[in-house]
PDB file of C-alpha atoms and ligand atoms in Angstrom:
ATOM      1  CA  MET U 326       0.000   0.000   0.000  1.00 96.00           C
ATOM      2  CA  LEU U 327       1.358   3.418  -0.925  1.00 98.00           C
ATOM      3  CA  ILE U 328       1.006   6.455   1.322  1.00 98.00           C
ATOM      4  CA  GLY U 329       2.135   9.991   0.541  1.00 98.00           C
ATOM      5  CA  GLY U 330       3.991  12.199   2.996  1.00 98.00           C
ATOM      6  CA  ILE U 331       4.741  15.914   2.664  1.00 98.00           C
ATOM      7  CA  GLU U 332       7.180  17.869   4.791  1.00 98.00           C
ATOM      8  CA  ALA U 333       5.846  21.352   4.091  1.00 97.00           C
ATOM      9  CA  GLY U 334       8.462  23.974   4.902  1.00 94.00           C
ATOM     10  CA  GLY U 335       8.821  27.685   4.337  1.00 91.00           C
ATOM     11  CA  THR U 336      11.611  27.227   1.787  1.00 92.00           C
ATOM     12  CA  LYS U 337      10.916  23.779   0.296  1.00 96.00           C
ATOM     13  CA  MET U 338       8.255  21.121   0.079  1.00 98.00           C
ATOM     14  CA  VAL U 339       9.578  17.586   0.359  1.00 98.00           C
ATOM     15  CA  CYS U 340       7.096  15.104  -1.115  1.00 98.00           C
ATOM     16  CA  ALA U 341       7.563  11.367  -0.671  1.00 98.00           C
ATOM     17  CA  VAL U 342       5.775   8.130  -1.347  1.00 98.00           C
ATOM     18  CA  GLY U 343       6.268   5.293   1.120  1.00 98.00           C
ATOM     19  CA  ASP U 344       4.609   2.224   2.506  1.00 97.00           C
ATOM     20  CA  GLU U 345       3.089   1.258   5.861  1.00 96.00           C
ATOM     21  CA  ASN U 346       6.469  -0.065   7.062  1.00 97.00           C
ATOM     22  CA  GLY U 347       8.125   3.302   6.684  1.00 96.00           C
ATOM     23  CA  ALA U 348      10.065   2.424   3.525  1.00 97.00           C
ATOM     24  CA  ILE U 349      10.390   5.436   1.225  1.00 98.00           C
ATOM     25  CA  LYS U 350       9.935   4.509  -2.468  1.00 98.00           C
ATOM     26  CA  ASP U 351      10.394   7.926  -4.030  1.00 98.00           C
ATOM     27  CA  ARG U 352      10.833  11.560  -3.114  1.00 97.00           C
ATOM     28  CA  VAL U 353      11.063  14.963  -4.762  1.00 98.00           C
ATOM     29  CA  SER U 354      11.488  18.488  -3.498  1.00 98.00           C
ATOM     30  CA  PHE U 355       9.834  21.674  -4.778  1.00 98.00           C
ATOM     31  CA  PRO U 356      10.790  25.221  -3.787  1.00 97.00           C
ATOM     32  CA  THR U 357       8.056  26.949  -1.775  1.00 97.00           C
ATOM     33  CA  ARG U 358       6.711  29.849  -3.844  1.00 97.00           C
ATOM     34  CA  GLN U 359       3.150  31.167  -3.867  1.00 97.00           C
ATOM     35  CA  PRO U 360       0.643  28.528  -2.698  1.00 97.00           C
ATOM     36  CA  GLY U 361      -1.080  28.140  -6.096  1.00 96.00           C
ATOM     37  CA  GLU U 362       1.992  27.216  -8.118  1.00 97.00           C
ATOM     38  CA  THR U 363       3.594  25.261  -5.262  1.00 98.00           C
ATOM     39  CA  PHE U 364       0.535  23.036  -4.817  1.00 98.00           C
ATOM     40  CA  GLU U 365       0.212  22.598  -8.576  1.00 98.00           C
ATOM     41  CA  ASP U 366       3.636  20.885  -8.483  1.00 98.00           C
ATOM     42  CA  ILE U 367       2.729  18.806  -5.414  1.00 98.00           C
ATOM     43  CA  ILE U 368      -0.604  17.636  -6.818  1.00 98.00           C
ATOM     44  CA  GLY U 369       0.965  16.883 -10.211  1.00 98.00           C
ATOM     45  CA  TYR U 370       3.530  14.683  -8.491  1.00 98.00           C
ATOM     46  CA  TYR U 371       0.990  12.635  -6.525  1.00 98.00           C
ATOM     47  CA  ARG U 372      -1.262  12.158  -9.563  1.00 98.00           C
ATOM     48  CA  ASN U 373       1.422   9.756 -10.833  1.00 97.00           C
ATOM     49  CA  TRP U 374       1.143   7.521  -7.762  1.00 98.00           C
ATOM     50  CA  ASP U 375      -1.700   5.357  -6.533  1.00 98.00           C
ATOM     51  CA  ILE U 376      -1.582   6.603  -2.935  1.00 98.00           C
ATOM     52  CA  LYS U 377      -4.312   5.582  -0.491  1.00 98.00           C
ATOM     53  CA  ALA U 378      -3.775   8.491   1.887  1.00 98.00           C
ATOM     54  CA  LEU U 379      -1.556  11.513   2.415  1.00 98.00           C
ATOM     55  CA  GLY U 380      -0.029  13.100   5.512  1.00 98.00           C
ATOM     56  CA  VAL U 381       1.353  16.614   5.888  1.00 98.00           C
ATOM     57  CA  GLY U 382       3.766  17.889   8.527  1.00 98.00           C
ATOM     58  CA  CYS U 383       3.415  21.608   7.998  1.00 98.00           C
ATOM     59  CA  PHE U 384       5.135  24.870   8.933  1.00 95.00           C
ATOM     60  CA  GLY U 385       2.911  26.995  11.072  1.00 88.00           C
ATOM     61  CA  PRO U 386       1.018  28.363  12.680  1.00 93.00           C
ATOM     62  CA  ILE U 387      -1.757  26.029  11.538  1.00 96.00           C
ATOM     63  CA  ASP U 388      -5.318  25.200  12.605  1.00 97.00           C
ATOM     64  CA  LEU U 389      -5.577  21.664  14.046  1.00 97.00           C
ATOM     65  CA  ASN U 390      -9.032  21.972  15.587  1.00 96.00           C
ATOM     66  CA  LYS U 391     -11.285  19.642  13.597  1.00 94.00           C
ATOM     67  CA  ASP U 392     -14.396  21.592  14.662  1.00 95.00           C
ATOM     68  CA  SER U 393     -13.021  24.842  13.297  1.00 96.00           C
ATOM     69  CA  ASP U 394     -14.063  26.396   9.950  1.00 97.00           C
ATOM     70  CA  THR U 395     -10.393  26.812   9.141  1.00 97.00           C
ATOM     71  CA  TYR U 396      -9.220  23.308  10.129  1.00 97.00           C
ATOM     72  CA  GLY U 397      -6.299  22.291   7.926  1.00 98.00           C
ATOM     73  CA  TYR U 398      -5.350  25.884   7.099  1.00 98.00           C
ATOM     74  CA  ILE U 399      -2.124  27.725   7.650  1.00 97.00           C
ATOM     75  CA  THR U 400      -3.305  30.630   9.813  1.00 95.00           C
ATOM     76  CA  LYS U 401      -1.780  34.005  10.574  1.00 91.00           C
ATOM     77  CA  THR U 402       1.657  33.792   9.007  1.00 87.00           C
ATOM     78  CA  PRO U 403       3.905  36.659   7.944  1.00 83.00           C
ATOM     79  CA  LYS U 404       4.800  34.548   4.873  1.00 88.00           C
ATOM     80  CA  ALA U 405       3.355  36.507   1.942  1.00 90.00           C
ATOM     81  CA  GLY U 406       0.428  34.841   0.182  1.00 94.00           C
ATOM     82  CA  TRP U 407       0.122  31.952   2.647  1.00 96.00           C
ATOM     83  CA  GLU U 408      -2.119  33.484   5.274  1.00 95.00           C
ATOM     84  CA  TYR U 409      -5.270  31.340   5.645  1.00 96.00           C
ATOM     85  CA  PHE U 410      -4.318  28.959   2.852  1.00 97.00           C
ATOM     86  CA  ASP U 411      -6.343  25.719   2.962  1.00 98.00           C
ATOM     87  CA  VAL U 412      -3.710  22.957   2.815  1.00 98.00           C
ATOM     88  CA  VAL U 413      -5.910  19.961   3.676  1.00 98.00           C
ATOM     89  CA  GLY U 414      -8.897  21.074   1.571  1.00 98.00           C
ATOM     90  CA  THR U 415      -6.749  21.755  -1.491  1.00 98.00           C
ATOM     91  CA  LEU U 416      -5.122  18.300  -1.348  1.00 98.00           C
ATOM     92  CA  LYS U 417      -8.338  16.416  -0.559  1.00 98.00           C
ATOM     93  CA  LYS U 418     -10.230  18.055  -3.401  1.00 98.00           C
ATOM     94  CA  ALA U 419      -7.499  17.367  -5.962  1.00 98.00           C
ATOM     95  CA  LEU U 420      -6.435  13.853  -4.894  1.00 98.00           C
ATOM     96  CA  ASN U 421      -9.567  12.481  -3.222  1.00 98.00           C
ATOM     97  CA  VAL U 422      -7.771  10.624  -0.423  1.00 98.00           C
ATOM     98  CA  PRO U 423      -7.814  11.019   3.390  1.00 98.00           C
ATOM     99  CA  VAL U 424      -5.319  13.688   4.485  1.00 98.00           C
ATOM    100  CA  GLY U 425      -3.601  13.727   7.890  1.00 98.00           C
ATOM    101  CA  PHE U 426      -2.298  17.065   9.104  1.00 98.00           C
ATOM    102  CA  ASP U 427      -0.099  18.287  11.935  1.00 98.00           C
ATOM    103  CA  THR U 428       2.840  20.560  12.663  1.00 98.00           C
ATOM    104  CA  ASP U 429       6.232  19.736  11.124  1.00 97.00           C
ATOM    105  CA  VAL U 430       7.716  19.027  14.561  1.00 98.00           C
ATOM    106  CA  ASN U 431       4.790  16.859  15.658  1.00 98.00           C
ATOM    107  CA  GLY U 432       5.317  14.951  12.407  1.00 98.00           C
ATOM    108  CA  ALA U 433       8.985  14.475  13.295  1.00 98.00           C
ATOM    109  CA  ILE U 434       8.307  13.096  16.778  1.00 98.00           C
ATOM    110  CA  LEU U 435       5.651  10.801  15.336  1.00 98.00           C
ATOM    111  CA  GLY U 436       8.240   9.447  12.885  1.00 98.00           C
ATOM    112  CA  GLU U 437      10.742   8.816  15.675  1.00 98.00           C
ATOM    113  CA  VAL U 438       8.119   7.220  17.947  1.00 98.00           C
ATOM    114  CA  THR U 439       6.921   4.939  15.140  1.00 98.00           C
ATOM    115  CA  TRP U 440      10.198   3.877  13.541  1.00 98.00           C
ATOM    116  CA  GLY U 441      13.072   5.663  15.264  1.00 98.00           C
ATOM    117  CA  ALA U 442      14.870   6.417  18.519  1.00 98.00           C
ATOM    118  CA  ALA U 443      11.680   6.887  20.584  1.00 98.00           C
ATOM    119  CA  ARG U 444      10.049   3.636  19.468  1.00 97.00           C
ATOM    120  CA  GLY U 445       7.929   2.225  22.266  1.00 94.00           C
ATOM    121  CA  ALA U 446       7.834   5.485  24.242  1.00 98.00           C
ATOM    122  CA  GLU U 447       4.500   6.679  25.611  1.00 98.00           C
ATOM    123  CA  SER U 448       5.836  10.226  25.869  1.00 98.00           C
ATOM    124  CA  ALA U 449       8.677  11.805  23.924  1.00 98.00           C
ATOM    125  CA  ILE U 450       9.645  15.140  22.378  1.00 98.00           C
ATOM    126  CA  TYR U 451      11.456  16.245  19.236  1.00 98.00           C
ATOM    127  CA  VAL U 452      13.399  19.473  19.593  1.00 98.00           C
ATOM    128  CA  THR U 453      14.869  21.166  16.531  1.00 97.00           C
ATOM    129  CA  ILE U 454      17.444  23.947  16.827  1.00 97.00           C
ATOM    130  CA  GLY U 455      17.876  25.354  13.340  1.00 95.00           C
ATOM    131  CA  THR U 456      16.458  28.281  11.381  1.00 92.00           C
ATOM    132  CA  GLY U 457      13.900  28.345  14.179  1.00 94.00           C
ATOM    133  CA  VAL U 458      13.430  26.390  17.368  1.00 97.00           C
ATOM    134  CA  GLY U 459      10.490  23.985  17.456  1.00 97.00           C
ATOM    135  CA  VAL U 460       9.214  21.245  19.736  1.00 98.00           C
ATOM    136  CA  GLY U 461       7.000  18.322  18.746  1.00 98.00           C
ATOM    137  CA  VAL U 462       5.265  16.758  21.726  1.00 98.00           C
ATOM    138  CA  TYR U 463       3.952  13.201  22.002  1.00 98.00           C
ATOM    139  CA  VAL U 464       2.291  12.503  25.372  1.00 97.00           C
ATOM    140  CA  ASN U 465       0.481   9.428  26.683  1.00 98.00           C
ATOM    141  CA  GLY U 466       0.435   7.867  23.230  1.00 97.00           C
ATOM    142  CA  GLY U 467      -0.759  10.829  21.160  1.00 97.00           C
ATOM    143  CA  LEU U 468       0.391  14.112  19.649  1.00 98.00           C
ATOM    144  CA  LEU U 469      -0.248  17.171  21.797  1.00 97.00           C
ATOM    145  CA  HIS U 470      -2.358  19.968  20.308  1.00 95.00           C
ATOM    146  CA  GLY U 471      -4.375  22.128  22.705  1.00 92.00           C
ATOM    147  CA  LEU U 472      -5.762  25.622  22.284  1.00 92.00           C
ATOM    148  CA  VAL U 473      -3.654  26.048  19.133  1.00 89.00           C
ATOM    149  CA  HIS U 474      -0.523  23.880  19.317  1.00 92.00           C
ATOM    150  CA  PRO U 475       2.509  24.011  21.600  1.00 92.00           C
ATOM    151  CA  GLU U 476       5.168  26.568  20.612  1.00 94.00           C
ATOM    152  CA  GLY U 477       7.985  25.304  22.784  1.00 97.00           C
ATOM    153  CA  GLY U 478      10.547  27.308  20.820  1.00 97.00           C
ATOM    154  CA  HIS U 479       9.237  30.508  22.367  1.00 97.00           C
ATOM    155  CA  ILE U 480       9.698  29.766  26.056  1.00 98.00           C
ATOM    156  CA  LEU U 481      11.651  32.504  27.793  1.00 98.00           C
ATOM    157  CA  LEU U 482      15.212  31.780  28.876  1.00 98.00           C
ATOM    158  CA  GLU U 483      17.518  33.332  31.403  1.00 97.00           C
ATOM    159  CA  ARG U 484      20.304  35.167  29.637  1.00 97.00           C
ATOM    160  CA  HIS U 485      23.860  33.935  29.824  1.00 97.00           C
ATOM    161  CA  PRO U 486      25.782  36.399  32.037  1.00 96.00           C
ATOM    162  CA  LYS U 487      28.153  37.217  29.153  1.00 96.00           C
ATOM    163  CA  ASP U 488      25.473  37.579  26.466  1.00 98.00           C
ATOM    164  CA  THR U 489      24.658  41.122  25.404  1.00 97.00           C
ATOM    165  CA  TYR U 490      22.835  40.140  22.212  1.00 98.00           C
ATOM    166  CA  LYS U 491      19.261  41.482  22.074  1.00 96.00           C
ATOM    167  CA  GLY U 492      17.738  38.285  20.706  1.00 97.00           C
ATOM    168  CA  ARG U 493      16.404  37.396  17.304  1.00 95.00           C
ATOM    169  CA  CYS U 494      12.697  36.860  17.983  1.00 94.00           C
ATOM    170  CA  PRO U 495      10.691  40.019  17.125  1.00 92.00           C
ATOM    171  CA  PHE U 496       8.019  39.029  19.657  1.00 93.00           C
ATOM    172  CA  HIS U 497      10.105  38.098  22.713  1.00 94.00           C
ATOM    173  CA  GLY U 498      13.826  38.749  22.266  1.00 92.00           C
ATOM    174  CA  ASN U 499      15.038  36.303  24.881  1.00 95.00           C
ATOM    175  CA  CYS U 500      13.007  33.225  23.999  1.00 98.00           C
ATOM    176  CA  ALA U 501      14.738  29.960  22.956  1.00 98.00           C
ATOM    177  CA  GLU U 502      14.360  30.796  19.262  1.00 97.00           C
ATOM    178  CA  GLY U 503      15.502  34.362  19.876  1.00 97.00           C
ATOM    179  CA  LEU U 504      18.691  33.283  21.647  1.00 98.00           C
ATOM    180  CA  ALA U 505      19.635  29.831  20.327  1.00 98.00           C
ATOM    181  CA  SER U 506      18.454  29.474  16.707  1.00 97.00           C
ATOM    182  CA  GLY U 507      20.920  29.408  13.818  1.00 96.00           C
ATOM    183  CA  PRO U 508      20.136  33.016  12.786  1.00 96.00           C
ATOM    184  CA  ALA U 509      20.616  34.134  16.420  1.00 97.00           C
ATOM    185  CA  VAL U 510      24.068  32.514  16.522  1.00 97.00           C
ATOM    186  CA  GLU U 511      24.986  34.175  13.234  1.00 97.00           C
ATOM    187  CA  GLU U 512      23.776  37.623  14.283  1.00 97.00           C
ATOM    188  CA  ARG U 513      25.381  37.434  17.752  1.00 98.00           C
ATOM    189  CA  TRP U 514      28.827  36.324  16.562  1.00 98.00           C
ATOM    190  CA  GLY U 515      28.832  37.797  13.040  1.00 97.00           C
ATOM    191  CA  LYS U 516      29.457  34.414  11.354  1.00 96.00           C
ATOM    192  CA  LYS U 517      27.521  31.278  10.561  1.00 93.00           C
ATOM    193  CA  GLY U 518      27.630  28.402  13.059  1.00 92.00           C
ATOM    194  CA  VAL U 519      29.761  26.223  10.750  1.00 91.00           C
ATOM    195  CA  GLU U 520      32.423  28.951  10.639  1.00 95.00           C
ATOM    196  CA  LEU U 521      32.504  29.127  14.440  1.00 96.00           C
ATOM    197  CA  ALA U 522      33.230  25.437  15.061  1.00 94.00           C
ATOM    198  CA  ASP U 523      36.475  26.067  16.993  1.00 94.00           C
ATOM    199  CA  ARG U 524      35.158  28.926  19.186  1.00 96.00           C
ATOM    200  CA  ASP U 525      34.441  27.293  22.561  1.00 95.00           C
ATOM    201  CA  GLU U 526      32.586  30.312  23.991  1.00 96.00           C
ATOM    202  CA  VAL U 527      30.023  30.078  21.164  1.00 97.00           C
ATOM    203  CA  TRP U 528      29.094  26.484  21.983  1.00 98.00           C
ATOM    204  CA  GLU U 529      29.292  26.926  25.717  1.00 97.00           C
ATOM    205  CA  MET U 530      26.657  29.676  25.444  1.00 98.00           C
ATOM    206  CA  GLU U 531      24.605  27.613  23.001  1.00 98.00           C
ATOM    207  CA  ALA U 532      24.660  24.573  25.330  1.00 98.00           C
ATOM    208  CA  TYR U 533      23.595  26.821  28.224  1.00 98.00           C
ATOM    209  CA  TYR U 534      20.504  27.954  26.304  1.00 98.00           C
ATOM    210  CA  ILE U 535      19.572  24.579  24.817  1.00 98.00           C
ATOM    211  CA  ALA U 536      19.954  22.878  28.212  1.00 98.00           C
ATOM    212  CA  GLN U 537      17.676  25.444  29.870  1.00 98.00           C
ATOM    213  CA  ALA U 538      15.008  24.771  27.271  1.00 98.00           C
ATOM    214  CA  LEU U 539      15.372  20.990  27.651  1.00 98.00           C
ATOM    215  CA  MET U 540      15.171  21.271  31.420  1.00 98.00           C
ATOM    216  CA  ASP U 541      11.876  23.148  31.074  1.00 98.00           C
ATOM    217  CA  TYR U 542      10.489  20.510  28.694  1.00 98.00           C
ATOM    218  CA  ILE U 543      11.601  17.727  31.062  1.00 98.00           C
ATOM    219  CA  MET U 544       9.781  19.437  33.915  1.00 98.00           C
ATOM    220  CA  ALA U 545       6.639  20.176  31.897  1.00 97.00           C
ATOM    221  CA  TYR U 546       6.220  17.035  29.750  1.00 97.00           C
ATOM    222  CA  SER U 547       8.303  14.378  31.539  1.00 98.00           C
ATOM    223  CA  PRO U 548       9.387  12.800  28.226  1.00 98.00           C
ATOM    224  CA  GLN U 549      10.883   9.296  28.212  1.00 98.00           C
ATOM    225  CA  LYS U 550      13.123  10.308  25.309  1.00 98.00           C
ATOM    226  CA  ILE U 551      14.350  13.615  23.905  1.00 98.00           C
ATOM    227  CA  ILE U 552      15.261  13.700  20.221  1.00 98.00           C
ATOM    228  CA  LEU U 553      17.453  16.737  19.598  1.00 98.00           C
ATOM    229  CA  TRP U 554      18.253  17.873  16.066  1.00 97.00           C
ATOM    230  CA  GLY U 555      18.363  20.761  13.590  1.00 95.00           C
ATOM    231  CA  GLY U 556      21.228  22.526  11.799  1.00 95.00           C
ATOM    232  CA  ILE U 557      22.886  23.737  15.015  1.00 96.00           C
ATOM    233  CA  MET U 558      23.052  20.182  16.422  1.00 96.00           C
ATOM    234  CA  HIS U 559      25.259  19.137  13.512  1.00 94.00           C
ATOM    235  CA  GLN U 560      28.060  20.509  15.757  1.00 93.00           C
ATOM    236  CA  GLU U 561      28.437  17.074  17.298  1.00 86.00           C
ATOM    237  CA  LYS U 562      30.303  18.143  20.421  1.00 94.00           C
ATOM    238  CA  LEU U 563      27.181  20.042  21.466  1.00 97.00           C
ATOM    239  CA  PHE U 564      25.402  16.821  22.453  1.00 98.00           C
ATOM    240  CA  GLY U 565      27.888  16.096  25.238  1.00 98.00           C
ATOM    241  CA  MET U 566      27.875  19.733  26.383  1.00 98.00           C
ATOM    242  CA  VAL U 567      24.082  19.903  26.455  1.00 98.00           C
ATOM    243  CA  ARG U 568      23.746  16.611  28.378  1.00 98.00           C
ATOM    244  CA  LYS U 569      26.262  17.777  30.978  1.00 98.00           C
ATOM    245  CA  GLU U 570      24.545  21.138  31.355  1.00 98.00           C
ATOM    246  CA  VAL U 571      21.096  19.524  31.680  1.00 98.00           C
ATOM    247  CA  LEU U 572      22.391  17.315  34.523  1.00 98.00           C
ATOM    248  CA  HIS U 573      23.941  20.354  36.170  1.00 98.00           C
ATOM    249  CA  MET U 574      20.760  22.464  35.903  1.00 98.00           C
ATOM    250  CA  LEU U 575      18.410  19.671  37.036  1.00 97.00           C
ATOM    251  CA  ASN U 576      20.658  19.323  40.072  1.00 97.00           C
ATOM    252  CA  GLY U 577      19.359  15.847  40.911  1.00 95.00           C
ATOM    253  CA  TYR U 578      15.740  16.948  41.141  1.00 96.00           C
ATOM    254  CA  VAL U 579      14.352  14.418  38.638  1.00 95.00           C
ATOM    255  CA  ALA U 580      15.575  11.258  40.332  1.00 92.00           C
ATOM    256  CA  HIS U 581      15.224   8.755  37.513  1.00 96.00           C
ATOM    257  CA  LYS U 582      18.084   6.558  36.366  1.00 96.00           C
ATOM    258  CA  GLN U 583      17.336   7.333  32.713  1.00 95.00           C
ATOM    259  CA  ILE U 584      18.554  10.851  33.459  1.00 96.00           C
ATOM    260  CA  LEU U 585      20.994  10.316  36.318  1.00 95.00           C
ATOM    261  CA  GLU U 586      22.809   7.303  34.849  1.00 96.00           C
ATOM    262  CA  ASN U 587      21.879   7.081  31.173  1.00 97.00           C
ATOM    263  CA  ILE U 588      21.611  10.603  29.846  1.00 98.00           C
ATOM    264  CA  ASP U 589      23.625   9.566  26.753  1.00 98.00           C
ATOM    265  CA  THR U 590      20.646   7.463  25.652  1.00 98.00           C
ATOM    266  CA  TYR U 591      18.089   9.994  26.910  1.00 98.00           C
ATOM    267  CA  ILE U 592      19.040  13.046  24.832  1.00 98.00           C
ATOM    268  CA  VAL U 593      19.838  11.694  21.383  1.00 98.00           C
ATOM    269  CA  PRO U 594      19.899  12.587  17.686  1.00 98.00           C
ATOM    270  CA  PRO U 595      17.147  11.055  15.512  1.00 98.00           C
ATOM    271  CA  ALA U 596      17.576   7.404  14.553  1.00 98.00           C
ATOM    272  CA  LEU U 597      15.941   8.215  11.205  1.00 97.00           C
ATOM    273  CA  GLY U 598      18.740  10.559  10.108  1.00 94.00           C
ATOM    274  CA  GLU U 599      17.302  13.451   8.125  1.00 92.00           C
ATOM    275  CA  ASP U 600      13.981  11.636   7.606  1.00 96.00           C
ATOM    276  CA  PRO U 601      11.925  11.819  10.833  1.00 98.00           C
ATOM    277  CA  GLY U 602       9.750  14.592   9.369  1.00 98.00           C
ATOM    278  CA  ILE U 603       8.967  12.893   6.083  1.00 98.00           C
ATOM    279  CA  LEU U 604       8.399   9.480   7.699  1.00 98.00           C
ATOM    280  CA  GLY U 605       6.202  11.106  10.332  1.00 98.00           C
ATOM    281  CA  ALA U 606       4.168  12.687   7.541  1.00 98.00           C
ATOM    282  CA  ILE U 607       3.651   9.223   6.027  1.00 98.00           C
ATOM    283  CA  LYS U 608       2.477   7.974   9.448  1.00 98.00           C
ATOM    284  CA  LEU U 609       0.070  10.928   9.627  1.00 98.00           C
ATOM    285  CA  GLY U 610      -1.330   9.689   6.313  1.00 98.00           C
ATOM    286  CA  MET U 611      -1.632   6.123   7.648  1.00 98.00           C
ATOM    287  CA  ASP U 612      -3.472   7.412  10.725  1.00 98.00           C
ATOM    288  CA  ALA U 613      -5.837   9.453   8.541  1.00 98.00           C
ATOM    289  CA  LEU U 614      -6.678   6.307   6.584  1.00 97.00           C
ATOM    290  CA  ALA U 615      -7.277   4.288   9.758  1.00 93.00           C
TER     291      ALA U 615
HETATM  292 ZN1   ZN K1872       9.830  34.143  20.594  1.00 79.41          ZN
END
């Protein structure tokens, strides 16, 4: 059985076809332009495949409330032309299959829970530190939505004593995205993260911020596994620094051996490589069919 999965991002749309075992058969990528032309490409691609359902992990903010008139829409985005675009309706009408829909980060944690590093977990989170900071939350066996959907990237953080940077987020300044995202690193230090690999003070500050955010998610969601990824986490030494800082900040308060003794297997990169989002989108499609 073939299922489609779309990782809908602000710069590109990754479209894949896979099966119910999470094997990807084919994938393409289209640049994100205006919604009309972008979805013409996407729909044209899926017309060549006999898919039974489709799942979309989408950039946000989006409407996930099934009782809402704008369910399946992107909502109030600054991205020109995309405000109140009907993602689910457009795909359903053109392809006539069930369409699953959630945030990109919820898609990613679903992928990791189904086939990856969080397999078997009842509760787990996916944290991405890249162009933005996002958190996908899976609790008690389901994806967390709520009033809108969690926006864990915008929790406020305590500033590092040596940090004088104002913060990148136009809404909050010193939220996780404002202080720790890739663009924040670049603006604070005047160079891209990859060009700062040998500057210890850069990564020490970054670990301080990421660890604070993880500590807050541990306290709020009590995840059994934390999948940490995104462009910034490609600096591999950061994993060790973040784990150490999390232990230091928790200060023994969460007395579970998974944290106290096995933090190396508690805060981990995805097991699905660069594919948790696209595989999660396929699982969203499978769930829509079921
Ligand atoms: Zn913010």
